[in-house]
PDB file of N, CA and C in Angstrom:
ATOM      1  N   UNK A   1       0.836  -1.175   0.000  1.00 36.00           N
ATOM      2  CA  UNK A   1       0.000   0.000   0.000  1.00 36.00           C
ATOM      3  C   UNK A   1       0.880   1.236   0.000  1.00 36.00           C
ATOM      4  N   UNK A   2       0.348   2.220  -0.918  1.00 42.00           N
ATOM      5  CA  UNK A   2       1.319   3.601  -0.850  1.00 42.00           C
ATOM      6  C   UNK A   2       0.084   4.342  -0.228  1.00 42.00           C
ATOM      7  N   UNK A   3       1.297   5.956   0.494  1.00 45.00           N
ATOM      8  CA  UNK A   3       0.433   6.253   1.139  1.00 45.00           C
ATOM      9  C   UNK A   3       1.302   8.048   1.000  1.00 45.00           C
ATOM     10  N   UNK A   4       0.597   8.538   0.186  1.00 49.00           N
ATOM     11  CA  UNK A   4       1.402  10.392   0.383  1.00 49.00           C
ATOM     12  C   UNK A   4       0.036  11.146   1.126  1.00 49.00           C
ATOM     13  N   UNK A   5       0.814  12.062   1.759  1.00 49.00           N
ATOM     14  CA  UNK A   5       0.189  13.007   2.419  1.00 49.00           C
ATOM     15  C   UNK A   5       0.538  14.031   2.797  1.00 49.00           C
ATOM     16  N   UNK A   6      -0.279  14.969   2.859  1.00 50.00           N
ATOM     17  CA  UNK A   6       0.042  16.573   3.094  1.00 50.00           C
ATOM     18  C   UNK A   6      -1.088  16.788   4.445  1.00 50.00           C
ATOM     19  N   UNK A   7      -0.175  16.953   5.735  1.00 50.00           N
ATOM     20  CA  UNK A   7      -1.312  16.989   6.680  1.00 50.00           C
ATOM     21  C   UNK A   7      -1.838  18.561   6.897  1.00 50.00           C
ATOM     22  N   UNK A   8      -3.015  18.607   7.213  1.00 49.00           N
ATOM     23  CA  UNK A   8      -3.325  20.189   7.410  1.00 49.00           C
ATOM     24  C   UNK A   8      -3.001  20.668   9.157  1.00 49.00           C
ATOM     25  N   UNK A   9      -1.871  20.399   9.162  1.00 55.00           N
ATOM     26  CA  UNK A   9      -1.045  21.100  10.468  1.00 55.00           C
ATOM     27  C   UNK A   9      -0.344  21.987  10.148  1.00 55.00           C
ATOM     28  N   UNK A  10      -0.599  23.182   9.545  1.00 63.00           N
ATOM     29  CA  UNK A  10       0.230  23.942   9.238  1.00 63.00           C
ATOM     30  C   UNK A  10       0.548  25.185  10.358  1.00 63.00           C
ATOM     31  N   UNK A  11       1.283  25.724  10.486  1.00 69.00           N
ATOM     32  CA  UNK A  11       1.637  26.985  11.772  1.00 69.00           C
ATOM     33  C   UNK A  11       2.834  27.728  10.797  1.00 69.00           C
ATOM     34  N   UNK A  12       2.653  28.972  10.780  1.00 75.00           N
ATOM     35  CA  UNK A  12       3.559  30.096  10.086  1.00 75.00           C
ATOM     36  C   UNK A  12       3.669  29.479   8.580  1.00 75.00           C
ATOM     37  N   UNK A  13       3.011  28.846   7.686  1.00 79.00           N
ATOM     38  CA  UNK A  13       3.399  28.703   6.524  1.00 79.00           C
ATOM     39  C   UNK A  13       4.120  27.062   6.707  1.00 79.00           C
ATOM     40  N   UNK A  14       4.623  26.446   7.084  1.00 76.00           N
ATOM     41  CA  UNK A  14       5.012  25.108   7.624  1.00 76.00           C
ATOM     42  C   UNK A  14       4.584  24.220   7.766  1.00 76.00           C
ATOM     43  N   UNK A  15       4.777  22.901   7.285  1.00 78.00           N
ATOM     44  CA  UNK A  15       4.450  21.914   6.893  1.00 78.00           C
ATOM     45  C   UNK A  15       5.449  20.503   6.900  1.00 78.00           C
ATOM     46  N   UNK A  16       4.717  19.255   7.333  1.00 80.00           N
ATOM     47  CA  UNK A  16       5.248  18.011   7.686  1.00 80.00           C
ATOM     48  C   UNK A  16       5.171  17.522   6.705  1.00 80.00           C
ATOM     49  N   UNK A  17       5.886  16.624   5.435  1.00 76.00           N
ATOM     50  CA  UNK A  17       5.515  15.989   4.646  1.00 76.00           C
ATOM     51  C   UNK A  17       5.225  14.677   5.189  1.00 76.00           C
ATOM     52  N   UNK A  18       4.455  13.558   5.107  1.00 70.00           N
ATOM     53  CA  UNK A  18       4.498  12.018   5.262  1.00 70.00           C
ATOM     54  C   UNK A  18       4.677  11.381   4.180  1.00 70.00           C
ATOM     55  N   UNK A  19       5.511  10.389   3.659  1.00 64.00           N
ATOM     56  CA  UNK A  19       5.463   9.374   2.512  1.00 64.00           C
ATOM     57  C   UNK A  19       5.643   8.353   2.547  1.00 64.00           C
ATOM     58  N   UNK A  20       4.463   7.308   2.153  1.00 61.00           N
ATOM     59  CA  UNK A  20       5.498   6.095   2.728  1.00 61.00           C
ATOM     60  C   UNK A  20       4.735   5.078   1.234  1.00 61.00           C
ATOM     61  N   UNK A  21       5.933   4.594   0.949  1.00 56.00           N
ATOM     62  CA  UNK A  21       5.772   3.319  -0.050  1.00 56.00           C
ATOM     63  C   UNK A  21       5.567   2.178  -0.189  1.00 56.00           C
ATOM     64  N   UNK A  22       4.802   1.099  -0.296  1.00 53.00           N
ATOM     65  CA  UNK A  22       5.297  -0.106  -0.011  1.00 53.00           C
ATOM     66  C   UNK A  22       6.461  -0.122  -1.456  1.00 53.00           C
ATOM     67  N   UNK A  23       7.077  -1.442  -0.941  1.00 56.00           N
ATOM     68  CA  UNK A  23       8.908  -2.157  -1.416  1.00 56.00           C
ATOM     69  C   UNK A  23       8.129  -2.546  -2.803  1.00 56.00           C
ATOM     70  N   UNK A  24       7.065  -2.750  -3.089  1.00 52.00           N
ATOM     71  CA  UNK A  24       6.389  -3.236  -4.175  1.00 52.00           C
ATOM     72  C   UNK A  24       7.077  -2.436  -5.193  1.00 52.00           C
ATOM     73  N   UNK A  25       6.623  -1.158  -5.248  1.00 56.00           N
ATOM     74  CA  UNK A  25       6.420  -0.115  -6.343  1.00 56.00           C
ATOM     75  C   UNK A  25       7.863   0.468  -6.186  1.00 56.00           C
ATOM     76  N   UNK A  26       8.770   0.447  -5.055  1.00 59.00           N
ATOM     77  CA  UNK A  26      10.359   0.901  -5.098  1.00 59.00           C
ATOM     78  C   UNK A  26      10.832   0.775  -6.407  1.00 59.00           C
ATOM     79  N   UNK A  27      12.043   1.511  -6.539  1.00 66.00           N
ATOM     80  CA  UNK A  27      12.848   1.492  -8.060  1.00 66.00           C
ATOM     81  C   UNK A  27      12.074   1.695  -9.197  1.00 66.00           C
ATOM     82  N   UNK A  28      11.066   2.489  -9.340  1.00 70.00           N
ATOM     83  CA  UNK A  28      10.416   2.441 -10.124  1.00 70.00           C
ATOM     84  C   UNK A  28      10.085   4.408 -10.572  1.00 70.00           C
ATOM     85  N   UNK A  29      10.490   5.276  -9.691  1.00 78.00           N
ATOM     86  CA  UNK A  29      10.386   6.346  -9.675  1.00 78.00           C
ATOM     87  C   UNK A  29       9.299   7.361  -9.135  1.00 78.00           C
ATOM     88  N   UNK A  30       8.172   6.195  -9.106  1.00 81.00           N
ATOM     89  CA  UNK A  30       6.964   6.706  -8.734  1.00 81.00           C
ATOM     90  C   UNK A  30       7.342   7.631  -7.054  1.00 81.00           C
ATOM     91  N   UNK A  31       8.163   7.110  -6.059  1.00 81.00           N
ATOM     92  CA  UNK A  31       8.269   7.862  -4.983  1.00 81.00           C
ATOM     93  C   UNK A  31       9.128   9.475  -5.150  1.00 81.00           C
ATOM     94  N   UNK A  32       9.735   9.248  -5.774  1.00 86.00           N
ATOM     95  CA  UNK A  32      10.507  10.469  -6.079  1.00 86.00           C
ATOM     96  C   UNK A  32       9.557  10.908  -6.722  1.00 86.00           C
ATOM     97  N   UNK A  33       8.945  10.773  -8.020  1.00 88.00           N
ATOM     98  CA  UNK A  33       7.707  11.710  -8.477  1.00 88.00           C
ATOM     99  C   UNK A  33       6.590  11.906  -7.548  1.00 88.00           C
ATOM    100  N   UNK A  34       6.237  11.683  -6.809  1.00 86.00           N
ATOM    101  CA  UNK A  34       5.259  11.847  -5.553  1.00 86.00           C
ATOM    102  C   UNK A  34       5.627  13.044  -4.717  1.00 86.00           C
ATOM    103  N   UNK A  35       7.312  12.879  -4.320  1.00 89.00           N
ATOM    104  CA  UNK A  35       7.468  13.655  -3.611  1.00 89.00           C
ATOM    105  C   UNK A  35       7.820  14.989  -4.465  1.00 89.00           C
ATOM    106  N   UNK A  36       8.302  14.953  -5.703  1.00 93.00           N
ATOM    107  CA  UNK A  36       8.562  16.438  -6.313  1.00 93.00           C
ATOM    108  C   UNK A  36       6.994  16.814  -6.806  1.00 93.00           C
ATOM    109  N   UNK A  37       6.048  15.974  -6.568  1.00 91.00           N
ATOM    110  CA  UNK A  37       4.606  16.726  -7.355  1.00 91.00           C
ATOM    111  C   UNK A  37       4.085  17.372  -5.566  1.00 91.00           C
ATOM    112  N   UNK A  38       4.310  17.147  -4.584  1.00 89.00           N
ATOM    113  CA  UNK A  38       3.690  16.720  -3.541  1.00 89.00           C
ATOM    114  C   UNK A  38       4.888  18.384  -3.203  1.00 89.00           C
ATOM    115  N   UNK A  39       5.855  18.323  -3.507  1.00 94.00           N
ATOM    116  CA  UNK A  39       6.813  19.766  -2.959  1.00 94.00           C
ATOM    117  C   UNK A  39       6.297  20.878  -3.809  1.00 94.00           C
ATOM    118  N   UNK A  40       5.532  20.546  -5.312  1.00 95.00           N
ATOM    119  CA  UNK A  40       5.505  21.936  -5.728  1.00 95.00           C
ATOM    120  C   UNK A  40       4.154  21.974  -5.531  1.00 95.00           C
ATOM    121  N   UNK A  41       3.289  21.072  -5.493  1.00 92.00           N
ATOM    122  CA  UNK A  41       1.848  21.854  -4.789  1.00 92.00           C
ATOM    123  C   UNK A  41       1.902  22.644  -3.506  1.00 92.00           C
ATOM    124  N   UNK A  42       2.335  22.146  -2.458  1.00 91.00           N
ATOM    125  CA  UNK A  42       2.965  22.699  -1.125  1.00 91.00           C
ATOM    126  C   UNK A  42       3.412  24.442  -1.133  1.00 91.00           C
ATOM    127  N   UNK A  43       4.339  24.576  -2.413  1.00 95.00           N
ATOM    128  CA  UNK A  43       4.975  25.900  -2.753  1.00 95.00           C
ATOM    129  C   UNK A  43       4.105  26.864  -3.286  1.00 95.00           C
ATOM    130  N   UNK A  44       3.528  25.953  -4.781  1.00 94.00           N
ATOM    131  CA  UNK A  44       2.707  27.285  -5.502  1.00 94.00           C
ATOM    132  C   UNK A  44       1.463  27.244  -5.384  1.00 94.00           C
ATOM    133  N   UNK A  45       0.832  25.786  -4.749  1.00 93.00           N
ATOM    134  CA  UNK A  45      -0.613  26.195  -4.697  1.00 93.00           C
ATOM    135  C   UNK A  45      -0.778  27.068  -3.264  1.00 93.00           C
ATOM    136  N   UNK A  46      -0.804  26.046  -1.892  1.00 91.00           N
ATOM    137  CA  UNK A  46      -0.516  26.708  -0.845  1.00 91.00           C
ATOM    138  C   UNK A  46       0.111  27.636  -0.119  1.00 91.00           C
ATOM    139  N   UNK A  47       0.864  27.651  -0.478  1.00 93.00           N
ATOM    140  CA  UNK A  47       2.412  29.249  -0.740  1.00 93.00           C
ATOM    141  C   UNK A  47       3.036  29.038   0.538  1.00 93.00           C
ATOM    142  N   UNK A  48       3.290  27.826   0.776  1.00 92.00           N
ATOM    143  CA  UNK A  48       4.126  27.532   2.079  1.00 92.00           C
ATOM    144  C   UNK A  48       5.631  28.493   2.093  1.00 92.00           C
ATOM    145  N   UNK A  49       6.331  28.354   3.240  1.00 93.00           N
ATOM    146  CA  UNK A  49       7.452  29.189   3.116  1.00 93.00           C
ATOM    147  C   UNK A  49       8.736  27.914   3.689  1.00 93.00           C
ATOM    148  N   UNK A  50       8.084  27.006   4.177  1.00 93.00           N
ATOM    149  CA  UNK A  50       9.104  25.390   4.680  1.00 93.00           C
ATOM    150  C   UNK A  50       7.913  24.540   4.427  1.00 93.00           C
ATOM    151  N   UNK A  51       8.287  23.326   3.970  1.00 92.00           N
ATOM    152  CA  UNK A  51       8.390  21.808   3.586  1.00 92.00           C
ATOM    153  C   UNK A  51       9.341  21.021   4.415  1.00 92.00           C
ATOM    154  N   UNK A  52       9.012  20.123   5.719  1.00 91.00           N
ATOM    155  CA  UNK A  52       9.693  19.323   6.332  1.00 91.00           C
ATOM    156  C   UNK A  52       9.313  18.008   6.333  1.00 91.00           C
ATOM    157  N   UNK A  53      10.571  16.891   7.217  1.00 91.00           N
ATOM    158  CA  UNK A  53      10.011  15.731   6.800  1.00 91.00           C
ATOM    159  C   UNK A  53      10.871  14.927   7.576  1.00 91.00           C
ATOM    160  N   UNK A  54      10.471  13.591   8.373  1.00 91.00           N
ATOM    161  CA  UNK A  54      11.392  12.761   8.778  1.00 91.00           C
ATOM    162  C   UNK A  54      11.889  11.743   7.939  1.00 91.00           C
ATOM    163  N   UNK A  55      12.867  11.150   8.030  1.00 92.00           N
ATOM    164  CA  UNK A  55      13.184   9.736   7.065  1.00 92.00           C
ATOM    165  C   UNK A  55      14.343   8.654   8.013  1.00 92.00           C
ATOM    166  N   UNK A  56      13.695   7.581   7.796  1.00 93.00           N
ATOM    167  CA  UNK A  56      14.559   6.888   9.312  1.00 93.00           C
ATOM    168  C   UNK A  56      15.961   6.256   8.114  1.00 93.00           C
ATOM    169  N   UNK A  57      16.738   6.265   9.106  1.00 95.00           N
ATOM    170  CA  UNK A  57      18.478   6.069   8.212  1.00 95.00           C
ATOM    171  C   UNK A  57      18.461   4.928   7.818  1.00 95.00           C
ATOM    172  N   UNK A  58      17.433   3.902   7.907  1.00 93.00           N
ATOM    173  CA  UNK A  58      17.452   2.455   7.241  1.00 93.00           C
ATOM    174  C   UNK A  58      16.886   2.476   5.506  1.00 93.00           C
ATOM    175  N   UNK A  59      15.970   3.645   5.702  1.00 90.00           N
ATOM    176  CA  UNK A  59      15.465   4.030   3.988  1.00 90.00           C
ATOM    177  C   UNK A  59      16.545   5.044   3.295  1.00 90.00           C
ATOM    178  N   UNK A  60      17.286   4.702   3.028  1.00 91.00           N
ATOM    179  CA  UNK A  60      18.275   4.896   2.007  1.00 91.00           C
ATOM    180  C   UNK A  60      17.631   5.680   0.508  1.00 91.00           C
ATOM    181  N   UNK A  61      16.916   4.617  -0.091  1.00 88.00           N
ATOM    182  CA  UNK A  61      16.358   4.777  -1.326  1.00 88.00           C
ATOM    183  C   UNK A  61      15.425   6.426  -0.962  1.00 88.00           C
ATOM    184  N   UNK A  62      14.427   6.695   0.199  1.00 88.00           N
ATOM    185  CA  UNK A  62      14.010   7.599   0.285  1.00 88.00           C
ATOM    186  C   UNK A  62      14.693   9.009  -0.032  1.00 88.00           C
ATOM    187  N   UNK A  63      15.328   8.947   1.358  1.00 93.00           N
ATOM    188  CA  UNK A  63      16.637   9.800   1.516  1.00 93.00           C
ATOM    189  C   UNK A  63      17.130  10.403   0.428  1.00 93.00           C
ATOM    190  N   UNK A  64      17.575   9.408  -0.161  1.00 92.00           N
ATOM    191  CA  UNK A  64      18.086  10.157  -1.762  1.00 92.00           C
ATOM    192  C   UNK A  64      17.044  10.719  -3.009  1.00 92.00           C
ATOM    193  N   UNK A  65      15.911  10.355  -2.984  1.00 91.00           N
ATOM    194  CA  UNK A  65      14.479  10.459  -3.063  1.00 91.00           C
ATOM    195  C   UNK A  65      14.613  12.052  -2.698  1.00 91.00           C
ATOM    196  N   UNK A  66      14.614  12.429  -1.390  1.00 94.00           N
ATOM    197  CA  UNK A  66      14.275  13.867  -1.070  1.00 94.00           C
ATOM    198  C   UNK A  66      15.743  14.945  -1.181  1.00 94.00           C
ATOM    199  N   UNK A  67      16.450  14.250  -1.091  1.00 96.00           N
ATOM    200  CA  UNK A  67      17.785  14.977  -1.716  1.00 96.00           C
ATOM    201  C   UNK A  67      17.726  15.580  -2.874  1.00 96.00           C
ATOM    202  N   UNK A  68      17.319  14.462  -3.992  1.00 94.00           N
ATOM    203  CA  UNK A  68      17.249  14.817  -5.170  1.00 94.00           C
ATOM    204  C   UNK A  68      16.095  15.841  -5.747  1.00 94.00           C
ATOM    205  N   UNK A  69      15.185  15.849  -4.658  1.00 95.00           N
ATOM    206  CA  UNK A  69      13.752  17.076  -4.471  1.00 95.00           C
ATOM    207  C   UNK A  69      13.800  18.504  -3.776  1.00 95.00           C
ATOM    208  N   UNK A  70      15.418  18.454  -3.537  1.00 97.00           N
ATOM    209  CA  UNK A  70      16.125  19.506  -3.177  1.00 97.00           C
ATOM    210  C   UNK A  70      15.741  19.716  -1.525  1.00 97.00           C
ATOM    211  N   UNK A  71      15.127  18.845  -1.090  1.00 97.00           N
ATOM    212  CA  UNK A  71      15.633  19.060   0.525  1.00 97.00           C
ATOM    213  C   UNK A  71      16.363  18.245   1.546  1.00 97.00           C
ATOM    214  N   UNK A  72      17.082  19.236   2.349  1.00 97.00           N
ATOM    215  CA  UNK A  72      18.622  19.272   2.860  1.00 97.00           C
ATOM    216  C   UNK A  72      18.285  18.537   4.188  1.00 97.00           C
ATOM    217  N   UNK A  73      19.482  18.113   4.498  1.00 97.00           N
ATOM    218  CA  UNK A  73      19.527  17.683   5.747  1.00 97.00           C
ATOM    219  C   UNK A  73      19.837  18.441   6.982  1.00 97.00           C
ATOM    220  N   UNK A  74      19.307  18.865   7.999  1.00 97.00           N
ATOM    221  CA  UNK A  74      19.073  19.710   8.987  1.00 97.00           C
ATOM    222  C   UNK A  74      19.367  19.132  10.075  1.00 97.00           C
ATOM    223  N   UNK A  75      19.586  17.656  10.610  1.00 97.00           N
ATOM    224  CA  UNK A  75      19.664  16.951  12.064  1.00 97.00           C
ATOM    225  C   UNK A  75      19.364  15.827  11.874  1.00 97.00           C
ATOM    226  N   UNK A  76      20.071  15.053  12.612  1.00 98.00           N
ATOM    227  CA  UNK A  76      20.341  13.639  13.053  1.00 98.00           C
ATOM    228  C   UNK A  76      19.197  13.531  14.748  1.00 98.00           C
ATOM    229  N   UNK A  77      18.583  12.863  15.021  1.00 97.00           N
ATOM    230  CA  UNK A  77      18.252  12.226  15.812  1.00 97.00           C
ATOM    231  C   UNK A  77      18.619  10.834  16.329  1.00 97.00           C
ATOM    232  N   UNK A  78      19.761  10.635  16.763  1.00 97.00           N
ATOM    233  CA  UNK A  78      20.718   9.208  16.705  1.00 97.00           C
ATOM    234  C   UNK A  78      19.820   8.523  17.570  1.00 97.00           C
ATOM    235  N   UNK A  79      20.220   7.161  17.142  1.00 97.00           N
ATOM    236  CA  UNK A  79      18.881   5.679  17.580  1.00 97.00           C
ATOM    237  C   UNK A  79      17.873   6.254  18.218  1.00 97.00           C
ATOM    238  N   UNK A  80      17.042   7.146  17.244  1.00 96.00           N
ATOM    239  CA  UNK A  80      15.921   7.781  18.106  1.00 96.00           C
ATOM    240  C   UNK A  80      14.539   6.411  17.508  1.00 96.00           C
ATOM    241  N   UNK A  81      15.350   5.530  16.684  1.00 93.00           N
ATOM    242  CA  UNK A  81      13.851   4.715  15.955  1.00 93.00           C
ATOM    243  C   UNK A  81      14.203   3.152  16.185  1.00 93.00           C
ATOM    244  N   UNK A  82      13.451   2.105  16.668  1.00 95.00           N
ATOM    245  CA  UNK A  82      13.964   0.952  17.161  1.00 95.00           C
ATOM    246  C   UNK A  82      13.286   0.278  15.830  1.00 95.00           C
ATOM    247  N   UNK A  83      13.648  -0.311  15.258  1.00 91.00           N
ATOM    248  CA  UNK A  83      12.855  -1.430  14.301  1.00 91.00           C
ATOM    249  C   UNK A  83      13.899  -2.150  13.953  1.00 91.00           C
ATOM    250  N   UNK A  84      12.612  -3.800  13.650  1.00 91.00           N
ATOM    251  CA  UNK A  84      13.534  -5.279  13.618  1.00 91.00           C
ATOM    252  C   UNK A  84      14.576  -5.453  14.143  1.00 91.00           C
ATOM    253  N   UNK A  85      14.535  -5.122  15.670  1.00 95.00           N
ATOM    254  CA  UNK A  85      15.603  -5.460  16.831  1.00 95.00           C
ATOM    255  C   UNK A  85      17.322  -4.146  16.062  1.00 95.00           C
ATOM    256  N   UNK A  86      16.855  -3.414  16.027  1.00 95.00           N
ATOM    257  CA  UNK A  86      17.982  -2.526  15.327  1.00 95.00           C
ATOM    258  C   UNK A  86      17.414  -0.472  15.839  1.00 95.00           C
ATOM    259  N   UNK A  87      18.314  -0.006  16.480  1.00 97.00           N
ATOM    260  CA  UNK A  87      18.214   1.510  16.323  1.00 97.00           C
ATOM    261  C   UNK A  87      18.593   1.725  15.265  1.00 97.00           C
ATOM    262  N   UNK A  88      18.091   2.874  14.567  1.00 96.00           N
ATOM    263  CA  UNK A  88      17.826   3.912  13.370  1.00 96.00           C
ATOM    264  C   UNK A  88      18.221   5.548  14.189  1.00 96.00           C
ATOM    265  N   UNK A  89      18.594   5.978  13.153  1.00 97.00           N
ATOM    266  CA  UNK A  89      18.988   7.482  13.497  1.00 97.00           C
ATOM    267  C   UNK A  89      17.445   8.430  12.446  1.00 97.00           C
ATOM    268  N   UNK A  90      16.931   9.206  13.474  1.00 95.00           N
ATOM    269  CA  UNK A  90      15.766   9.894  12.632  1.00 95.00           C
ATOM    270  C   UNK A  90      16.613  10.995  11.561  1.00 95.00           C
ATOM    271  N   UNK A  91      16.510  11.133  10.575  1.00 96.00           N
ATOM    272  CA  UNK A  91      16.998  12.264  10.381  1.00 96.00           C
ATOM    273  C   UNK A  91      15.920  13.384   9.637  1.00 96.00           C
ATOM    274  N   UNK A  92      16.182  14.605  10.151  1.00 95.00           N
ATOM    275  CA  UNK A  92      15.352  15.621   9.953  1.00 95.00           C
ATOM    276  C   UNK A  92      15.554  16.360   8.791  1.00 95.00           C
ATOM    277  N   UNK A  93      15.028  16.203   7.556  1.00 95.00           N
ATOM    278  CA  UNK A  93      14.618  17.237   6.345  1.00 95.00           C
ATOM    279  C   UNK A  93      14.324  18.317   6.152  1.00 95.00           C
ATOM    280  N   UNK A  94      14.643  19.093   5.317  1.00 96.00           N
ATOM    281  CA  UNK A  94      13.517  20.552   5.080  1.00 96.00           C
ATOM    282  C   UNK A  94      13.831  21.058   3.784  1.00 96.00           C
ATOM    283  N   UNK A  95      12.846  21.751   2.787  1.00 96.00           N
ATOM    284  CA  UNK A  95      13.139  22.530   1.674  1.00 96.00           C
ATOM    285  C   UNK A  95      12.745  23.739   2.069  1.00 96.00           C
ATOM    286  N   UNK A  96      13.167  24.940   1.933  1.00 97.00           N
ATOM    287  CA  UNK A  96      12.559  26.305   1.976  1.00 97.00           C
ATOM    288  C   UNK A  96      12.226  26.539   0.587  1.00 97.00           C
ATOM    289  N   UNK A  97      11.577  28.376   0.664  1.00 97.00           N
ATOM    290  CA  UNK A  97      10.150  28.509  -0.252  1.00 97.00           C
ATOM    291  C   UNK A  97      11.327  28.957  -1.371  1.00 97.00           C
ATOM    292  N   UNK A  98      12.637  29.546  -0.840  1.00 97.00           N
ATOM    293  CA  UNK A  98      13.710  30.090  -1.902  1.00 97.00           C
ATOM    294  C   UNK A  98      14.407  29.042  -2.319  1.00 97.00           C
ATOM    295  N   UNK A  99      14.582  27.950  -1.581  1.00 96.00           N
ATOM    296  CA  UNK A  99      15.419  26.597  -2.585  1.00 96.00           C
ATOM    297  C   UNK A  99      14.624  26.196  -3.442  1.00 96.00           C
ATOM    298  N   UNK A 100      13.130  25.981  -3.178  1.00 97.00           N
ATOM    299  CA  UNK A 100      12.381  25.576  -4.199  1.00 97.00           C
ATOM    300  C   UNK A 100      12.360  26.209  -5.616  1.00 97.00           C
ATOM    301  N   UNK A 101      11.823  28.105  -5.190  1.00 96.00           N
ATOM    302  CA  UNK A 101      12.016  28.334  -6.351  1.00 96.00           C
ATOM    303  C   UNK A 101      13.543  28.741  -7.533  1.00 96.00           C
ATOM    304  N   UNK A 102      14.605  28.134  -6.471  1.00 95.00           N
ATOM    305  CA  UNK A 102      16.063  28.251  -7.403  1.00 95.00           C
ATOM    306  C   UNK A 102      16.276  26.991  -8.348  1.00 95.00           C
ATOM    307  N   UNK A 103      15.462  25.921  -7.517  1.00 92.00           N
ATOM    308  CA  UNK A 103      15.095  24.610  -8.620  1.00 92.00           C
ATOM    309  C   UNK A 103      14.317  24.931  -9.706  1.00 92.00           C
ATOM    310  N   UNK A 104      13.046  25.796  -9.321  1.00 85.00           N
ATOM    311  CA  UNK A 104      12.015  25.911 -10.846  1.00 85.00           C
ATOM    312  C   UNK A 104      12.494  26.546 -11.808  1.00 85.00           C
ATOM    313  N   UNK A 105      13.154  27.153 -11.458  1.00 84.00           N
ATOM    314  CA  UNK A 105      14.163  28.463 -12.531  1.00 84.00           C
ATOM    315  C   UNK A 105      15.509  27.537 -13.181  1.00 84.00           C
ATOM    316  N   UNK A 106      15.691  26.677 -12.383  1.00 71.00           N
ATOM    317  CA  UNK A 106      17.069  25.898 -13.393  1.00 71.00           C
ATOM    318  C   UNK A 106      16.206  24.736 -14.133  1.00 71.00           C
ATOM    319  N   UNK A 107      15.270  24.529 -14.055  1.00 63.00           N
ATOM    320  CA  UNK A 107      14.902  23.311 -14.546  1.00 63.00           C
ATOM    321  C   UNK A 107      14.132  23.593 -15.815  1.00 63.00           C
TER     322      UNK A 107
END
């Protein structure tokens, strides 16, 4: 089951992204296109001014997923996530409203 979302918690323009994929549909691009359709509604429909997001250090494939959607890495939360007998480091995301639009202009 895939699952994108844009929650309506917003405070000052700010926003949590959620994404989650099942392993099914991985390698296939669809998550990275989710998340760059899912960053520019956020920007130009809503006129957010931050786009944030957690991603636990075991999803790799994500990670690079939101890298490549132009948002940066901001903080480590070390073994803040326990899964299949293993700590995970949370790490904390964000795009601002000016990185976004320095992407729409080169692209």
């Amino acid at each position: 089951m895939s699952e994108y979302v844009l929650p309506f918690q917003m405070t000052d323009n700010i926003m949590n992204l959620l994404a989650e994929t099942s392993e099914q549909i991985g390698g296939k691009g669809i998550g990275s296109w989710a998340v760059e359709v899912s960053r520019d509604f956020a920007f130009d429909q809503l006129h957010l001014h931050r786009l944030e997001l957690d991603v636990f250090s075991f999803n790799l494939r994500a990670e690079k997923a939101y890298l490549r959607a132009g948002f940066k890495r901001e903080g480590v939360l070390r073994d803040a996530v326990f899964d299949r007998g293993k700590y995970a480091d949370d790490i904390l995301m964000a795009i601002l409203e000016d990185d976004w639009r320095k992407l729409t202009v080169d692209s």
